Each structure stands twice: as structure tokens, then as C-alpha cells.
Coordinates of N, CA and C in Angstrom, one line a residue:
M1 N -153.8 100.4 80.9 CA -153.0 99.7 80.1 C -152.9 98.2 80.8
Q2 N -152.9 98.0 82.0 CA -152.8 96.9 82.6 C -154.1 95.7 82.2
T3 N -155.3 96.6 82.2 CA -156.4 95.7 81.6 C -156.0 94.9 80.3
R4 N -155.5 95.9 79.2 CA -155.3 95.2 78.0 C -154.4 93.9 78.1
I5 N -153.1 94.1 79.1 CA -152.4 93.0 79.2 C -153.1 91.9 79.7
Y6 N -153.9 91.9 80.7 CA -154.6 91.0 81.3 C -155.6 90.2 80.4
D7 N -156.1 91.0 79.3 CA -157.2 90.6 78.3 C -156.2 89.7 77.5
E8 N -155.2 90.2 77.0 CA -154.4 89.4 76.0 C -154.0 88.1 76.7
R9 N -153.6 88.2 77.9 CA -153.3 86.8 78.5 C -154.5 85.8 78.7
L10 N -155.8 86.5 79.0 CA -156.8 85.5 79.0 C -157.3 85.2 77.6
K11 N -157.1 86.0 76.5 CA -157.2 85.5 75.2 C -156.3 84.4 74.8
T12 N -155.1 84.3 75.3 CA -154.1 83.4 75.0 C -154.5 82.3 75.7
Q13 N -154.7 82.2 77.1 CA -155.1 81.0 77.6 C -156.5 80.3 77.0
T14 N -157.4 81.0 76.7 CA -158.6 80.6 76.0 C -158.2 80.1 74.7
E15 N -157.2 80.5 73.9 CA -156.8 79.9 72.6 C -156.0 78.6 72.9
N16 N -155.3 78.6 73.8 CA -154.6 77.5 74.2 C -155.5 76.4 74.6
W17 N -156.5 76.7 75.4 CA -157.6 75.8 75.7 C -158.1 75.1 74.7
M18 N -158.4 75.9 73.6 CA -159.2 75.5 72.3 C -158.2 74.5 71.5
A19 N -157.1 74.9 71.6 CA -155.9 74.2 70.8 C -155.8 72.7 71.1
Q20 N -156.2 72.5 72.5 CA -156.1 71.0 72.8 C -157.1 70.1 71.8
F21 N -157.9 70.7 71.3 CA -158.8 70.0 70.3 C -158.7 70.0 68.8
D22 N -157.5 70.4 68.5 CA -157.3 70.6 67.2 C -157.3 69.4 66.4
E23 N -156.8 68.4 66.9 CA -156.7 67.2 66.0 C -158.2 66.6 65.9
Y24 N -159.2 67.0 66.7 CA -160.6 66.4 66.4 C -161.3 67.5 65.6
L25 N -161.0 68.7 65.2 CA -161.7 69.7 64.7 C -161.7 69.6 63.1
T26 N -162.7 69.5 62.3 CA -162.7 69.3 60.8 C -163.2 70.4 60.2
H27 N -164.1 71.4 60.7 CA -164.9 72.4 60.3 C -164.5 73.8 60.9
A28 N -164.4 74.8 60.3 CA -164.4 76.0 60.5 C -165.5 76.9 59.9
C29 N -166.3 77.3 60.8 CA -167.6 77.8 60.5 C -167.9 79.1 60.8
T30 N -168.9 80.0 60.1 CA -169.6 81.2 60.5 C -171.0 81.1 60.1
F31 N -171.6 81.4 61.3 CA -173.2 81.5 61.1 C -173.8 82.9 61.5
T32 N -174.8 83.3 60.5 CA -175.3 84.5 60.9 C -176.7 84.5 61.1
F33 N -177.3 85.4 62.1 CA -178.5 85.5 62.5 C -179.3 86.5 62.0
R34 N -180.6 86.5 61.9 CA -181.5 87.6 61.7 C -181.1 88.5 62.9
Q35 N -181.2 89.8 62.5 CA -180.7 90.8 63.4 C -182.0 91.4 64.1
E36 N -183.1 90.9 63.7 CA -184.5 91.4 64.5 C -185.2 90.0 64.6
V37 N -185.7 90.0 65.7 CA -186.6 88.8 65.9 C -187.8 89.4 66.5
N38 N -188.9 89.0 65.9 CA -190.3 89.6 66.4 C -190.4 91.1 66.5
G39 N -189.6 91.8 65.6 CA -189.5 93.4 65.6 C -188.6 93.9 66.6
N40 N -187.8 93.1 67.4 CA -186.9 93.7 68.3 C -185.5 93.3 67.9
K41 N -184.7 94.0 68.1 CA -183.2 94.0 67.9 C -182.7 92.6 68.7
L42 N -182.0 91.8 68.0 CA -181.4 90.5 68.5 C -180.4 91.1 69.6
S43 N -180.6 90.4 70.8 CA -179.6 90.9 71.8 C -178.5 89.5 71.9
A44 N -177.4 89.9 72.5 CA -176.4 89.0 72.8 C -176.9 87.7 73.5
E45 N -177.8 87.9 74.6 CA -178.4 86.8 75.3 C -179.3 86.0 74.5
Q46 N -180.1 86.7 73.6 CA -180.9 86.0 72.8 C -180.2 85.0 71.8
A47 N -179.1 85.6 71.3 CA -178.3 85.0 70.4 C -177.6 83.7 70.8
W48 N -177.1 83.7 72.2 CA -176.6 82.6 72.8 C -177.7 81.7 73.2
L49 N -179.0 82.0 73.4 CA -180.1 81.0 73.6 C -180.3 80.2 72.2
Y50 N -180.4 81.1 71.2 CA -180.6 80.4 69.9 C -179.6 79.6 69.5
W51 N -178.2 79.9 69.8 CA -177.2 79.1 69.6 C -177.2 77.8 70.2
E52 N -177.7 77.7 71.5 CA -177.7 76.5 72.4 C -179.0 75.8 71.6
N53 N -179.9 76.1 71.2 CA -181.0 75.4 70.6 C -180.4 74.8 69.3
F54 N -179.7 75.7 68.5 CA -179.1 75.1 67.4 C -178.2 73.9 67.7
C55 N -177.4 73.9 68.5 CA -176.4 73.0 68.9 C -177.1 71.6 69.4
K56 N -178.4 71.8 70.2 CA -179.1 70.8 70.5 C -179.7 70.0 69.3
Y57 N -180.0 70.8 68.7 CA -180.8 70.3 67.4 C -179.9 69.6 66.3
L58 N -178.7 70.3 66.1 CA -177.8 69.5 65.3 C -177.3 68.2 65.9
N59 N -176.9 68.3 67.3 CA -176.6 67.0 67.8 C -177.5 65.8 67.7
R60 N -178.9 66.3 67.9 CA -180.1 65.2 67.6 C -180.1 64.7 66.2
Q61 N -179.7 65.7 65.1 CA -179.7 65.3 63.8 C -178.6 64.2 63.6
I62 N -177.4 64.2 64.2 CA -176.2 63.4 64.3 C -176.5 62.0 64.9
Y63 N -176.8 62.4 66.3 CA -176.8 61.1 67.2 C -178.3 60.6 67.5
K64 N -179.3 61.3 66.9 CA -180.6 60.9 67.3 C -180.9 61.1 68.9
H65 N -181.5 59.9 69.5 CA -181.9 60.1 70.9 C -180.7 60.0 71.8
A66 N -179.8 59.4 71.3 CA -178.4 59.3 72.1 C -177.9 60.9 72.5
A67 N -178.2 61.8 71.6 CA -177.7 63.0 72.0 C -178.4 63.4 73.3
K68 N -179.6 63.3 73.6 CA -180.3 63.5 74.9 C -180.1 62.4 75.9
N69 N -180.2 61.0 75.4 CA -180.2 60.1 76.5 C -178.8 59.6 77.0
H70 N -177.8 59.9 76.1 CA -176.4 59.5 76.4 C -175.4 60.6 76.4
H71 N -175.9 61.8 76.1 CA -175.1 63.0 76.1 C -174.1 63.0 74.9
K72 N -174.4 62.3 74.0 CA -173.6 62.4 72.6 C -173.6 63.8 72.0
S73 N -172.5 64.0 71.6 CA -172.4 65.5 71.1 C -171.1 65.6 70.1
L74 N -171.3 66.4 69.0 CA -170.2 66.9 68.4 C -169.2 67.8 69.3
L75 N -168.1 68.0 68.6 CA -167.2 69.1 69.5 C -167.6 70.3 68.8
I76 N -168.1 71.2 69.5 CA -168.4 72.5 69.1 C -167.7 73.6 69.9
L77 N -166.9 74.5 69.4 CA -166.1 75.5 70.0 C -166.7 76.8 69.4
P78 N -167.8 77.6 70.0 CA -168.3 78.8 69.5 C -167.7 80.0 70.3
V79 N -167.7 80.9 69.3 CA -167.3 82.4 69.8 C -168.5 83.4 69.1
M80 N -169.1 84.3 69.9 CA -170.0 85.2 69.2 C -169.2 86.5 68.8
H81 N -169.6 87.0 67.7 CA -169.0 88.2 67.1 C -170.2 89.4 66.9
G82 N -169.8 90.6 67.0 CA -170.5 91.6 66.6 C -171.1 92.5 67.8
E83 N -171.0 92.0 68.7 CA -171.5 92.6 70.0 C -170.7 93.9 70.3
L84 N -169.3 93.8 70.2 CA -168.4 94.8 70.6 C -168.3 96.0 69.6
K85 N -168.5 95.7 68.5 CA -168.7 96.6 67.4 C -170.0 97.0 67.0
N86 N -170.9 96.7 67.7 CA -172.3 96.9 67.5 C -172.7 96.5 65.9
T87 N -172.2 95.3 65.5 CA -172.5 95.0 64.1 C -173.2 93.8 64.2
R88 N -173.5 93.1 63.0 CA -174.3 92.0 62.9 C -173.7 91.0 63.8
L89 N -174.7 90.3 64.7 CA -174.3 89.3 65.7 C -174.1 88.0 64.7
H90 N -173.1 87.5 65.0 CA -172.9 86.0 64.3 C -171.9 85.2 65.0
F91 N -171.9 84.0 64.7 CA -170.9 83.0 65.6 C -169.9 82.4 64.6
H92 N -168.8 82.3 65.1 CA -167.7 81.7 64.4 C -167.3 80.4 65.3
C93 N -167.2 79.3 64.8 CA -166.9 78.2 65.6 C -166.2 77.0 64.9
A94 N -165.6 76.2 65.7 CA -164.8 75.1 65.1 C -165.8 74.0 65.4
I95 N -165.8 72.9 64.5 CA -166.7 71.7 64.8 C -165.9 70.5 64.3
G96 N -166.2 69.4 65.2 CA -165.6 68.1 65.0 C -166.5 66.8 65.3
C97 N -166.5 66.0 64.7 CA -167.3 64.8 65.1 C -166.4 63.6 65.3
V98 N -166.2 63.3 66.6 CA -165.1 62.4 67.2 C -165.5 61.0 67.1
D99 N -166.9 60.7 66.8 CA -167.0 59.2 67.1 C -168.0 58.7 65.9
R100 N -168.1 59.3 64.8 CA -168.8 59.1 63.6 C -167.9 59.3 62.4
S101 N -168.1 58.4 61.3 CA -167.3 58.6 60.0 C -168.1 59.5 59.3
Y102 N -168.0 60.9 59.2 CA -168.4 61.9 58.2 C -167.3 62.3 57.4
N103 N -167.5 62.3 56.1 CA -166.4 63.0 55.6 C -166.7 64.6 55.5
F104 N -166.0 65.5 55.1 CA -166.1 66.8 55.2 C -167.5 67.3 54.5
N105 N -167.8 66.9 53.3 CA -169.1 67.3 52.7 C -170.2 66.7 53.1
E106 N -170.2 65.5 53.9 CA -171.4 65.0 54.4 C -171.8 65.8 55.6
L107 N -170.8 66.1 56.4 CA -171.0 66.7 57.8 C -171.3 68.3 57.5
T108 N -170.8 68.7 56.5 CA -171.1 70.2 56.0 C -172.6 70.2 55.6
A109 N -173.0 69.3 54.9 CA -174.2 69.3 54.5 C -175.4 69.1 55.7
I110 N -175.1 68.3 56.5 CA -175.9 68.4 57.8 C -176.0 69.4 58.6
V111 N -174.8 70.3 58.7 CA -174.7 71.4 59.6 C -175.6 72.6 58.7
N112 N -175.2 72.6 57.5 CA -176.1 73.7 56.7 C -177.6 73.4 56.7
K113 N -178.1 72.2 56.6 CA -179.5 71.8 56.7 C -180.0 72.3 58.0
A114 N -179.2 71.8 59.1 CA -179.9 72.1 60.3 C -179.8 73.7 60.6
W115 N -179.0 74.4 60.3 CA -178.9 75.9 60.4 C -180.1 76.6 59.5
R116 N -180.1 76.1 58.4 CA -181.3 76.8 57.6 C -182.8 76.2 58.2
E117 N -182.9 75.3 58.9 CA -184.1 74.9 59.6 C -184.6 75.6 60.8
M118 N -183.6 76.4 61.1 CA -183.7 77.4 62.5 C -184.5 78.6 61.9
K119 N -185.6 79.0 62.5 CA -186.5 80.2 61.9 C -185.7 81.6 62.1
W120 N -184.8 81.8 63.1 CA -184.2 82.9 63.5 C -182.9 83.2 62.6
T121 N -182.4 82.5 61.8 CA -181.2 82.4 61.1 C -181.4 83.4 59.8
D122 N -180.1 83.9 59.2 CA -180.3 84.5 57.8 C -179.9 83.6 56.9
N123 N -180.0 82.3 57.2 CA -179.6 81.1 56.3 C -178.2 81.0 55.8
E124 N -177.4 82.0 56.4 CA -176.0 82.2 55.9 C -175.0 81.5 56.5
T125 N -174.3 80.6 56.0 CA -173.2 79.9 56.6 C -171.9 80.1 55.6
D126 N -170.9 80.0 56.2 CA -169.6 79.8 55.5 C -168.8 78.7 56.2
I127 N -168.6 77.7 55.7 CA -168.0 76.4 56.3 C -166.8 76.0 55.5
K128 N -165.7 75.9 56.1 CA -164.4 75.6 55.4 C -163.8 74.7 56.2
P129 N -162.8 73.6 55.6 CA -162.2 72.8 56.4 C -161.1 73.5 57.3
Y130 N -161.1 72.8 58.5 CA -160.5 73.5 59.7 C -159.1 73.0 59.6
R131 N -158.3 74.0 59.5 CA -156.8 73.8 59.5 C -156.1 74.4 60.3
N132 N -156.6 75.3 61.3 CA -156.0 76.1 62.4 C -154.9 76.9 61.9
I133 N -155.1 77.5 60.8 CA -154.0 78.4 60.5 C -154.7 79.8 61.0
G134 N -154.5 79.9 62.3 CA -155.0 81.1 62.9 C -156.6 81.3 63.3
W135 N -157.2 80.2 63.1 CA -158.6 80.1 63.2 C -159.0 80.5 64.7
H136 N -158.3 79.9 65.6 CA -158.7 80.2 67.0 C -158.5 81.9 67.3
G137 N -157.4 82.4 66.8 CA -157.1 83.7 67.0 C -158.1 84.7 66.3
Y138 N -158.6 84.2 65.1 CA -159.6 84.9 64.4 C -160.8 84.8 65.1
M139 N -161.4 83.7 65.7 CA -162.4 83.6 66.4 C -162.4 84.5 67.6
L140 N -161.2 84.6 68.3 CA -161.3 85.3 69.5 C -160.8 86.7 69.4
K141 N -160.9 87.3 68.2 CA -160.4 88.7 68.1 C -161.3 89.7 68.6
E142 N -162.6 89.4 68.9 CA -163.3 90.4 69.6 C -163.7 89.9 70.9
S143 N -162.9 89.1 71.5 CA -163.1 88.6 72.9 C -162.1 89.3 73.9
V144 N -161.3 90.1 73.4 CA -160.3 90.8 74.3 C -161.0 91.6 75.3
R145 N -161.6 91.3 76.2 CA -162.2 91.8 77.3 C -162.0 90.9 78.4
M146 N -162.4 91.7 79.6 CA -162.1 91.1 80.9 C -163.1 90.0 81.1
D147 N -164.3 90.2 80.7 CA -165.3 89.2 80.8 C -165.5 88.0 79.7
L148 N -164.7 88.2 78.7 CA -164.8 87.1 77.5 C -166.2 86.9 77.2
H149 N -167.1 87.8 77.2 CA -168.5 87.8 77.0 C -168.8 87.2 75.7
S150 N -168.1 87.3 74.8 CA -168.3 86.6 73.4 C -167.8 85.1 73.3
V151 N -167.0 84.7 74.5 CA -166.7 83.3 74.6 C -167.4 82.8 75.8
D152 N -168.1 81.7 75.7 CA -168.6 81.2 77.0 C -168.3 79.6 76.9
L153 N -167.3 79.4 77.7 CA -166.8 78.0 77.7 C -167.7 77.0 78.1
T154 N -168.7 77.5 78.8 CA -169.8 76.4 79.4 C -170.7 76.1 78.3
R155 N -170.7 76.7 77.3 CA -171.6 76.8 76.1 C -170.9 75.8 74.9
C156 N -169.7 75.5 75.1 CA -169.0 74.6 74.2 C -169.5 73.2 74.4
C157 N -169.7 72.5 73.3 CA -170.2 71.2 73.3 C -168.8 70.2 73.3
I158 N -168.5 69.5 74.3 CA -167.4 68.7 74.4 C -167.9 67.2 74.6
P159 N -167.5 66.4 73.5 CA -168.1 64.9 73.8 C -167.6 64.4 75.0
V160 N -168.2 63.6 75.7 CA -167.9 62.8 77.0 C -166.5 62.2 76.8
A161 N -166.3 61.6 75.5 CA -165.0 60.8 75.7 C -163.8 61.9 75.5
L162 N -164.0 63.1 75.1 CA -163.1 63.9 75.2 C -162.8 64.6 76.6
K163 N -163.9 64.8 77.2 CA -163.9 65.3 78.6 C -163.0 64.4 79.5
A164 N -163.1 63.2 79.4 CA -162.5 62.1 80.2 C -161.1 62.2 79.7
K165 N -160.6 62.3 78.4 CA -159.2 62.4 78.1 C -158.5 63.7 78.6
I166 N -159.3 65.0 78.4 CA -158.8 66.3 79.1 C -158.4 66.1 80.5
L167 N -159.5 65.5 81.3 CA -159.3 65.5 82.7 C -158.4 64.4 83.1
S168 N -158.0 63.6 82.4 CA -157.0 62.5 82.8 C -155.4 63.1 82.7

């Protein structure tokens, strides 16, 4: 029982960490993967690698060369689902663009197009306006584990300007 209490505390701490970005988030998203790649079942490790590739590609679509040369990035907070219950691997995430003026529909179109250009996706997205009515809790519902394997804070994309603000 002690483990469960610790897990809930860790989940709450992660939810609070994510909440500090609420004012910058505009999109609540779900992305699904093909469950087999080259005839092999998709692993969690592969899904995270594919996710990283997608984020790099998406940031290049928004920021062009500045994404690589100047570390420009969307704000992206991802959580993987499906591993614990051995169901379809997919990601829930919250996305925001802090230094460009995109309306909801414009950024949604860019995100959808980028996802559909990835060869390992099911081309399925569900993107809604971010309102944080329990979205962090929903994103973290499968992360109640000691290792928070479905949440990897090092794989969150945090724009440099926000990193400076958080650390100050």
C-alpha cells in the first residue's frame, strides 16, 4: 500500500510541474501509432524514439532552421498510454506555441499535417482546445508507477524562454 501512496504523490508532483505551463498551452492532443512496424510489435522504447522524431519534425515545420540552430521549440508535454494495460500505444500531450501567432486552427493544421507525414502513425489525431479541465490528470492516469515510465520529463519540449522563466 505504501507504494500506491508514493505513486499518487509522484503523480501529483508531475501534474503540478505541468500546470506551471497552463497559460502557454493551447492544444490538448491524442496521437496514435501503428502497432506493428516492419512486422514487429511496437515497443514503448520505439514509440518514444518515434515521438522524439515527430517533435523534431514538427518544430522544423514551425521554426525552420531556427529549431536546430537556435533551439526554438513548441511547448510540448507528452505522456505515453497503452503500455500498462497492453493496449494500443498512443500519446496524449499538451502543446503551445509561445513565440508565434498561430490561431487554434492554423496550429492544428500544421500538427495534423506533420503527424500524417510520419510513416509509422495510424494518421489518427484528436486535437481539442486546451482548457485544463482535468487534462493533466487524464494524461497522467496511466503513470501511477514508481518509475513514471509513461512520463519522461526529459522528452518534454520546453522553449528556452520558458526554461529561463521557470529557473528564475
